[in-house]
Amino acid sequence: MGRQPKQPNTQLAELLAETGLPNKALARRVVERGRAVGVELRYDHTSVGRWLAGEQPNPPGPELVAECLTEVAGRRVTSAECGMTGGGEAADLGLEFSLSLAEATASATALWRSDVERRRFLVGASYAVAVYPAASMRWLTLPGPEHPVSAGFRRIGQSDVDAVRTMTTAFRDLDNRVGGGKVRSTVVHYLHSSVAPLLRGSYNERVGRQLFATTAELTKLAGWAAYDLEEHGLAQRYLIQALRMSRAAGDAGLGAEILAAMSHQATYVGRPGDAVDLARAAQIAARNAGLPALESECLMVEAHGHAARQDESACATSLNAAQRAYSRSDSGRPEWLDYFDEAYLSAKTAHCFRDLGDLPRAARYAEQSLDMSDGYLRGRAFNLCLLASAVADADPHEAVRIGGEALELAAGLESRRSYSYLREVRFRLAPYDQLADVGEFRRRVLAATKGTD
């Protein structure tokens, strides 16, 4: 039997006639809506013409078309009413801080499932500008406390929570030692196959709070690993879901830590204003948690945001406040904050001075940052690159020596951020390329990082 010809999409045609929306305008709206949630599309008026002729856009196209027509028509329009096969996950999956606990659980588990399935709209999703400010506002204004209880079939107890906590500790250690690329898929599979069934089980509020807290930690780690791979749109989705779960757990400290991670990423992708706002929201949560060391960390990421904005005065104010908060810190910090020590404080300070153009002070603090605990191999690679970048003008030969150490460490990591740090050193050494050791080092970095942009 021959192939059946496509049938014209009369439902879509009727909607376009009803709204008066030209093909070109619909295509533009769909592209813009996709971009707002980190999905890059290339639709134009000819694409809409093909849809009208009966062609089906790939997911999440049908959902985006329906959302755009909903906005223009002033009533709810589904993908089926557009004559399109929908039913897939929404393009903004994981980007919303859910209002209810049931929605939060459904959103997080759907994200894990879609990630395991490597759904196309998640692969290569770009950074969505507006979602972090919206999530932080929900975090600050959502009434509470919440009561995470469930009456599912399987009984969940303390041993189940402890098992997730043990796995989270192991994954966190691996992430620091080998980079996000070597652990991310394993973490996501564990969330999908082992943690999701726990969330759907039966537990009381005491167990539920612990379960949501440790799940938030692991979800945050999955987001951090995606960030380390520079999969920024995916990282956002995980960090927002982690923030929502920390809210369900009633854990203000963990919420502050996740907001600080969002701030860290916002500075990295060139959104320093958002980074400052996120850091300030994190400080509110840290103070509520009564953790001075955590407040110090949140002040440090605010300082970095100010430095990226070239606001030297505001940066100095935040750095001084961070030092004062750190001096008040005690030993009662949670395990997930163990990394925040004098070396980390020095590294963040060095970042600030580097971005402000004060390379001598950046070098001094970068040197101090190398006095760090064992096991943080990725962090050491970053700090070596930071020091090499800071001394490149003063002593390019020393920069090559230090950069060489970082290059050796990076070879054992799967971390795109480490490649970015190495490219920064290479850039700083460009004026001295005629020196034999500099030229050789720059060629080695180019070979190691080629194809990782």
Coordinates of C-alpha atoms in Angstrom, one line a residue:
M1 CA 0.0 0.0 0.0
G2 CA 1.3 3.5 -0.9
R3 CA 2.1 6.1 1.7
Q4 CA -1.0 8.2 2.7
P5 CA -0.6 11.9 1.9
K6 CA -0.6 14.4 4.8
Q7 CA -4.0 15.9 5.6
P8 CA -4.2 19.7 5.9
N9 CA -4.3 20.9 9.5
T10 CA -7.7 22.6 9.4
Q11 CA -7.7 23.1 13.2
L12 CA -4.6 25.2 13.1
A13 CA -5.9 27.1 10.2
E14 CA -9.1 27.9 12.0
L15 CA -7.1 29.1 15.1
L16 CA -5.0 31.4 13.0
A17 CA -8.1 32.8 11.3
E18 CA -9.7 33.3 14.7
T19 CA -6.8 35.2 16.2
G20 CA -5.8 37.0 13.0
L21 CA -2.2 35.8 13.6
P22 CA 0.0 35.7 10.4
N23 CA 2.3 32.7 9.8
K24 CA 5.4 34.8 10.3
A25 CA 4.1 36.2 13.6
L26 CA 3.2 32.8 15.0
A27 CA 6.7 31.5 14.1
R28 CA 8.3 34.5 15.8
R29 CA 6.3 34.0 18.9
V30 CA 7.1 30.3 19.1
V31 CA 10.8 30.9 18.7
E32 CA 10.8 33.7 21.3
R33 CA 8.9 31.5 23.8
G34 CA 11.3 28.6 23.2
R35 CA 14.3 31.0 23.8
A36 CA 12.7 32.1 27.1
V37 CA 13.0 28.6 28.4
G38 CA 16.4 27.8 26.9
V39 CA 15.2 26.0 23.7
E40 CA 16.7 27.3 20.5
L41 CA 14.4 26.9 17.5
R42 CA 14.7 28.0 13.8
Y43 CA 11.0 28.3 12.8
D44 CA 9.8 30.8 10.2
H45 CA 6.7 31.4 8.1
T46 CA 7.6 28.5 5.9
S47 CA 7.6 26.2 9.0
V48 CA 4.0 27.3 9.8
G49 CA 3.1 26.7 6.2
R50 CA 4.3 23.1 6.5
W51 CA 2.3 22.7 9.7
L52 CA -0.8 23.9 8.0
A53 CA -0.1 21.3 5.3
G54 CA -0.1 18.6 7.9
E55 CA 3.5 18.3 9.0
Q56 CA 4.0 17.8 12.8
P57 CA 6.7 19.9 14.6
N58 CA 9.1 17.9 16.8
P59 CA 8.5 18.2 20.6
P60 CA 8.3 20.6 22.3
G61 CA 7.0 22.5 19.3
P62 CA 3.3 21.5 19.7
E63 CA 3.3 22.6 23.3
L64 CA 4.9 25.9 22.5
V65 CA 2.5 26.5 19.6
A66 CA -0.4 25.9 22.0
E67 CA 1.0 28.2 24.6
C68 CA 1.4 31.0 22.1
L69 CA -2.1 30.6 20.7
T70 CA -3.5 30.5 24.3
E71 CA -1.9 33.9 24.9
V72 CA -3.3 35.4 21.7
A73 CA -6.8 33.8 21.9
G74 CA -7.3 34.7 25.5
R75 CA -8.5 31.2 26.3
R76 CA -6.8 27.8 27.0
V77 CA -5.7 26.1 23.8
T78 CA -4.2 22.6 23.8
S79 CA -1.8 21.1 21.3
A80 CA -4.6 18.7 20.3
E81 CA -6.8 21.7 19.5
C82 CA -4.0 22.9 17.3
G83 CA -4.2 19.7 15.3
M84 CA -0.9 18.5 16.7
T85 CA 0.3 15.5 18.6
G86 CA 1.3 16.7 22.0
G87 CA 1.3 15.0 25.3
G88 CA 5.1 15.3 25.7
E89 CA 6.8 17.2 28.5
A90 CA 6.5 20.9 28.4
A91 CA 9.4 22.9 27.2
D92 CA 9.7 24.6 30.5
L93 CA 9.9 21.3 32.4
G94 CA 11.8 21.9 35.7
L95 CA 12.1 25.7 35.2
E96 CA 9.2 26.6 37.5
F97 CA 9.3 26.7 41.3
S98 CA 6.0 24.8 41.9
L99 CA 3.4 26.2 44.2
S100 CA 2.2 22.9 45.7
L101 CA 4.2 20.0 47.1
A102 CA 2.4 17.5 44.8
E103 CA 3.4 19.6 41.8
A104 CA 6.9 19.9 43.0
T105 CA 7.3 16.1 43.3
A106 CA 5.7 15.6 39.9
S107 CA 8.0 18.2 38.3
A108 CA 11.2 16.9 39.8
T109 CA 10.5 13.2 38.9
A110 CA 9.4 14.1 35.4
L111 CA 12.7 16.0 34.9
W112 CA 14.7 13.0 36.0
R113 CA 12.8 10.7 33.7
S114 CA 13.1 13.0 30.7
D115 CA 16.8 13.5 31.4
V116 CA 17.4 9.7 31.6
E117 CA 15.6 9.5 28.3
R118 CA 17.7 12.3 26.9
R119 CA 14.7 14.2 25.6
R120 CA 15.8 16.5 22.7
F121 CA 14.7 19.7 24.3
L122 CA 16.9 19.1 27.4
V123 CA 20.0 18.3 25.4
G124 CA 21.8 21.6 24.7
A125 CA 19.2 23.7 26.5
S126 CA 20.6 27.2 27.0
Y127 CA 20.5 29.5 30.0
A128 CA 17.0 31.0 30.5
V129 CA 17.3 34.6 31.8
A130 CA 14.1 35.1 33.8
V131 CA 13.7 31.8 35.6
Y132 CA 16.1 32.3 38.6
P133 CA 14.6 35.6 39.7
A134 CA 11.2 34.1 39.6
A135 CA 12.3 31.0 41.5
S136 CA 14.0 33.1 44.2
M137 CA 10.9 35.2 44.6
R138 CA 8.7 32.1 45.1
W139 CA 11.3 30.8 47.6
L140 CA 11.0 34.1 49.7
T141 CA 7.2 34.5 49.5
L142 CA 5.8 30.9 49.5
P143 CA 3.8 30.5 52.8
G144 CA 4.8 27.7 55.1
P145 CA 5.8 25.5 56.7
E146 CA 4.9 22.6 54.5
H147 CA 4.1 19.1 55.7
P148 CA 5.8 16.5 53.5
V149 CA 3.8 13.3 54.2
S150 CA 2.8 10.6 51.8
A151 CA 0.5 7.6 51.9
G152 CA 2.0 5.5 49.1
F153 CA 2.2 1.8 49.0
R154 CA 5.9 1.2 50.1
R155 CA 6.8 2.2 53.7
I156 CA 9.8 4.5 53.8
G157 CA 11.9 4.7 56.9
Q158 CA 15.1 6.2 58.3
S159 CA 17.2 3.5 56.7
D160 CA 16.0 4.6 53.2
V161 CA 16.9 8.2 53.9
D162 CA 20.3 7.2 55.3
A163 CA 21.0 5.2 52.1
V164 CA 20.3 8.2 49.9
R165 CA 22.5 10.4 52.2
T166 CA 25.4 7.9 51.9
M167 CA 25.1 7.8 48.1
T168 CA 25.0 11.6 48.0
T169 CA 28.2 11.9 50.0
A170 CA 29.9 9.4 47.7
F171 CA 28.7 11.2 44.5
R172 CA 29.8 14.6 45.9
D173 CA 33.3 13.3 46.6
L174 CA 33.6 11.8 43.1
D175 CA 32.4 15.1 41.6
N176 CA 35.2 17.0 43.3
R177 CA 37.8 14.4 42.3
V178 CA 36.9 13.6 38.7
G179 CA 34.5 16.4 37.5
G180 CA 30.8 16.6 36.7
G181 CA 31.0 14.8 33.4
K182 CA 32.0 11.5 35.0
V183 CA 29.2 11.4 37.6
R184 CA 26.2 13.3 36.2
S185 CA 24.5 10.5 34.3
T186 CA 25.0 8.1 37.2
V187 CA 23.5 10.6 39.7
V188 CA 20.5 11.2 37.4
H189 CA 19.8 7.5 36.9
Y190 CA 20.0 7.0 40.7
L191 CA 17.5 9.8 41.2
H192 CA 15.1 8.3 38.6
S193 CA 15.4 4.7 39.6
S194 CA 16.0 4.8 43.3
V195 CA 14.9 8.1 44.8
A196 CA 11.7 8.8 42.8
P197 CA 10.0 5.6 44.2
L198 CA 10.9 6.8 47.7
L199 CA 9.1 10.1 47.2
R200 CA 6.0 8.2 46.0
G201 CA 6.1 5.9 49.1
S202 CA 4.5 6.2 52.5
Y203 CA 6.2 8.3 55.2
N204 CA 5.5 10.6 58.1
E205 CA 6.5 14.2 58.3
R206 CA 9.7 13.6 60.2
V207 CA 11.0 11.1 57.6
G208 CA 9.5 13.2 54.8
R209 CA 11.5 16.3 55.8
Q210 CA 14.7 14.3 55.8
L211 CA 13.9 12.6 52.6
F212 CA 13.2 15.9 50.8
A213 CA 16.3 17.5 52.2
T214 CA 18.7 14.7 51.1
T215 CA 16.9 14.6 47.7
A216 CA 17.4 18.3 47.4
E217 CA 21.2 17.8 48.1
L218 CA 21.4 15.1 45.4
T219 CA 19.4 17.1 42.9
K220 CA 21.6 20.2 43.6
L221 CA 24.6 18.0 42.9
A222 CA 23.1 16.9 39.6
G223 CA 22.6 20.5 38.7
W224 CA 26.1 21.4 39.7
A225 CA 27.6 18.6 37.6
A226 CA 25.6 19.9 34.6
Y227 CA 26.9 23.4 35.3
D228 CA 30.5 21.9 35.4
L229 CA 29.8 20.5 31.9
E230 CA 28.5 24.0 30.9
E231 CA 25.0 22.5 30.2
H232 CA 23.5 25.7 31.7
G233 CA 19.9 25.2 30.8
L234 CA 19.8 21.7 32.3
A235 CA 21.7 23.0 35.4
Q236 CA 19.0 25.6 36.0
R237 CA 16.2 23.1 35.9
Y238 CA 18.0 20.9 38.5
L239 CA 18.9 23.8 40.8
I240 CA 15.3 25.1 40.8
Q241 CA 13.9 21.7 41.7
A242 CA 16.5 21.3 44.4
L243 CA 15.5 24.7 45.8
R244 CA 11.9 23.7 45.8
M245 CA 12.7 20.5 47.7
S246 CA 14.7 22.3 50.3
R247 CA 11.7 24.5 50.8
A248 CA 9.5 21.4 51.3
A249 CA 12.1 20.1 53.8
G250 CA 12.0 23.4 55.8
D251 CA 15.8 23.6 55.4
A252 CA 16.6 27.3 55.1
G253 CA 20.4 26.6 55.2
L254 CA 20.2 24.2 52.2
G255 CA 18.0 26.7 50.4
A256 CA 20.7 29.3 50.9
E257 CA 23.4 27.0 49.6
I258 CA 21.3 26.3 46.4
L259 CA 20.6 30.0 45.9
A260 CA 24.4 30.7 46.2
A261 CA 25.0 28.0 43.5
M262 CA 22.5 29.8 41.3
S263 CA 24.4 33.1 41.9
H264 CA 27.7 31.4 41.1
Q265 CA 26.3 30.2 37.7
A266 CA 24.7 33.6 37.0
T267 CA 28.0 35.3 37.3
Y268 CA 29.7 32.7 35.1
V269 CA 27.2 33.1 32.3
G270 CA 27.4 36.9 32.4
R271 CA 24.4 37.8 34.5
P272 CA 26.1 39.6 37.4
G273 CA 23.1 41.7 38.4
D274 CA 21.0 38.5 38.8
A275 CA 23.9 37.0 40.7
V276 CA 23.8 39.8 43.2
D277 CA 20.0 39.5 43.7
L278 CA 20.3 35.7 44.2
A279 CA 23.2 36.1 46.6
R280 CA 21.1 38.6 48.7
A281 CA 18.2 36.2 48.8
A282 CA 20.6 33.5 49.9
Q283 CA 21.9 35.7 52.8
I284 CA 18.3 36.0 54.1
A285 CA 18.0 32.2 54.2
A286 CA 21.5 31.8 55.7
R287 CA 20.8 34.2 58.5
N288 CA 17.5 32.4 59.2
A289 CA 19.4 29.1 59.4
G290 CA 21.9 30.6 61.9
L291 CA 25.0 29.6 59.9
P292 CA 27.6 32.3 59.8
A293 CA 29.9 30.3 57.5
L294 CA 27.0 29.9 55.1
E295 CA 26.3 33.6 55.3
S296 CA 29.9 34.3 54.5
E297 CA 29.7 32.1 51.4
C298 CA 26.6 34.0 50.3
L299 CA 28.3 37.3 50.8
M300 CA 31.3 36.1 48.8
V301 CA 29.2 35.2 45.7
E302 CA 27.6 38.7 46.0
A303 CA 31.1 40.2 46.0
H304 CA 31.9 38.2 42.9
G305 CA 28.8 39.6 41.2
H306 CA 29.8 43.1 42.1
A307 CA 33.3 42.5 40.8
A308 CA 31.9 41.2 37.5
R309 CA 29.9 44.5 37.3
Q310 CA 33.1 46.4 37.9
D311 CA 31.6 47.9 41.1
E312 CA 34.7 48.0 43.3
S313 CA 33.1 49.7 46.3
A314 CA 30.2 47.3 46.6
C315 CA 32.6 44.4 46.1
A316 CA 34.8 45.6 48.9
T317 CA 31.8 46.0 51.2
S318 CA 30.6 42.4 50.5
L319 CA 34.2 41.0 50.9
N320 CA 34.6 42.7 54.3
A321 CA 31.2 41.5 55.5
A322 CA 32.1 38.0 54.3
Q323 CA 35.3 38.0 56.4
R324 CA 33.4 39.2 59.5
A325 CA 30.8 36.5 59.0
Y326 CA 33.4 33.8 58.5
S327 CA 35.2 34.9 61.8
R328 CA 31.9 34.1 63.6
S329 CA 31.6 30.7 62.1
D330 CA 31.5 27.6 64.3
S331 CA 31.8 23.9 63.9
G332 CA 28.1 23.2 63.7
R333 CA 28.0 23.4 59.9
P334 CA 26.2 20.7 57.7
E335 CA 28.3 18.2 55.8
W336 CA 27.5 19.8 52.4
L337 CA 29.3 23.0 53.6
D338 CA 32.6 21.3 54.4
Y339 CA 34.2 22.6 51.3
F340 CA 33.9 26.2 52.5
D341 CA 37.2 27.0 54.3
E342 CA 40.0 29.6 54.2
A343 CA 41.2 28.2 50.9
Y344 CA 37.8 28.6 49.2
L345 CA 37.4 32.1 50.7
S346 CA 40.8 33.0 49.3
A347 CA 39.9 31.6 45.8
K348 CA 36.7 33.6 45.6
T349 CA 38.5 36.7 46.8
A350 CA 41.1 36.2 44.0
H351 CA 38.3 35.9 41.5
C352 CA 37.0 39.2 42.6
F353 CA 40.3 41.0 42.3
R354 CA 41.1 39.4 39.0
D355 CA 37.8 40.6 37.5
L356 CA 38.5 44.1 38.9
G357 CA 41.9 44.1 37.2
D358 CA 43.9 44.1 40.5
L359 CA 46.2 41.2 39.4
P360 CA 48.8 41.6 42.2
R361 CA 46.2 41.1 44.9
A362 CA 44.5 38.4 42.8
A363 CA 47.8 36.5 42.7
R364 CA 48.3 36.8 46.5
Y365 CA 44.9 35.3 47.3
A366 CA 45.2 32.7 44.6
E367 CA 48.5 31.6 46.1
Q368 CA 46.7 31.2 49.5
S369 CA 43.9 29.3 47.9
L370 CA 46.3 26.4 47.1
D371 CA 46.5 25.5 50.8
M372 CA 43.4 23.4 50.4
S373 CA 42.2 20.1 51.6
D374 CA 42.9 16.8 49.7
G375 CA 40.3 15.5 47.4
Y376 CA 39.3 18.7 45.7
L377 CA 41.2 18.1 42.5
R378 CA 38.9 20.1 40.2
G379 CA 39.0 23.0 42.6
R380 CA 42.8 22.8 42.7
A381 CA 42.9 22.9 38.9
F382 CA 40.7 26.0 39.0
N383 CA 42.9 27.7 41.6
L384 CA 46.1 26.9 39.7
C385 CA 44.6 28.5 36.6
L386 CA 43.5 31.5 38.6
L387 CA 47.1 32.0 39.9
A388 CA 48.6 31.4 36.4
S389 CA 46.3 34.0 34.9
A390 CA 47.1 36.5 37.7
V391 CA 50.9 36.2 37.3
A392 CA 51.0 36.0 33.4
D393 CA 52.0 39.6 32.9
A394 CA 54.5 39.7 35.7
D395 CA 56.2 36.4 35.0
P396 CA 55.0 34.5 32.0
H397 CA 57.5 31.6 32.6
E398 CA 56.0 31.1 36.1
A399 CA 52.5 31.2 34.6
V400 CA 53.5 28.4 32.2
R401 CA 54.9 26.3 35.1
I402 CA 51.7 26.8 37.2
G403 CA 49.5 26.4 34.2
G404 CA 51.3 23.1 33.3
E405 CA 50.2 21.7 36.7
A406 CA 46.6 22.7 36.0
L407 CA 46.8 21.1 32.6
E408 CA 48.0 17.8 34.1
L409 CA 45.2 17.8 36.6
A410 CA 42.5 18.7 34.0
A411 CA 43.6 15.7 31.9
G412 CA 42.1 13.5 34.6
L413 CA 38.8 15.5 34.9
E414 CA 35.7 15.7 32.8
S415 CA 34.9 19.3 33.4
R416 CA 34.2 21.9 30.7
R417 CA 34.7 24.6 33.3
S418 CA 38.3 23.5 33.7
Y419 CA 38.8 23.9 30.0
S420 CA 37.4 27.5 30.3
Y421 CA 39.9 28.3 33.0
L422 CA 42.7 26.9 30.9
R423 CA 41.6 29.0 27.9
E424 CA 41.7 32.1 30.2
V425 CA 45.4 31.3 31.0
R426 CA 46.1 30.8 27.3
F427 CA 44.5 34.2 26.5
R428 CA 46.5 36.0 29.2
L429 CA 49.7 34.6 27.8
A430 CA 49.0 35.5 24.2
P431 CA 51.2 38.7 24.3
Y432 CA 54.2 36.4 25.1
D433 CA 53.7 33.7 22.5
Q434 CA 57.1 34.4 21.0
L435 CA 58.7 32.9 24.2
A436 CA 59.4 29.2 23.5
D437 CA 57.8 27.8 26.7
V438 CA 54.8 30.0 26.4
G439 CA 54.2 29.1 22.7
E440 CA 54.5 25.4 23.5
F441 CA 52.1 25.7 26.5
R442 CA 49.5 27.6 24.5
R443 CA 49.6 24.9 21.8
R444 CA 49.1 22.2 24.4
V445 CA 46.1 24.0 25.9
L446 CA 44.6 24.5 22.4
A447 CA 45.0 20.8 21.7
A448 CA 43.6 19.8 25.0
T449 CA 40.5 22.1 24.8
K450 CA 39.8 21.8 21.1
G451 CA 36.2 21.1 20.4
T452 CA 35.1 21.8 24.0
D453 CA 33.8 25.3 23.5

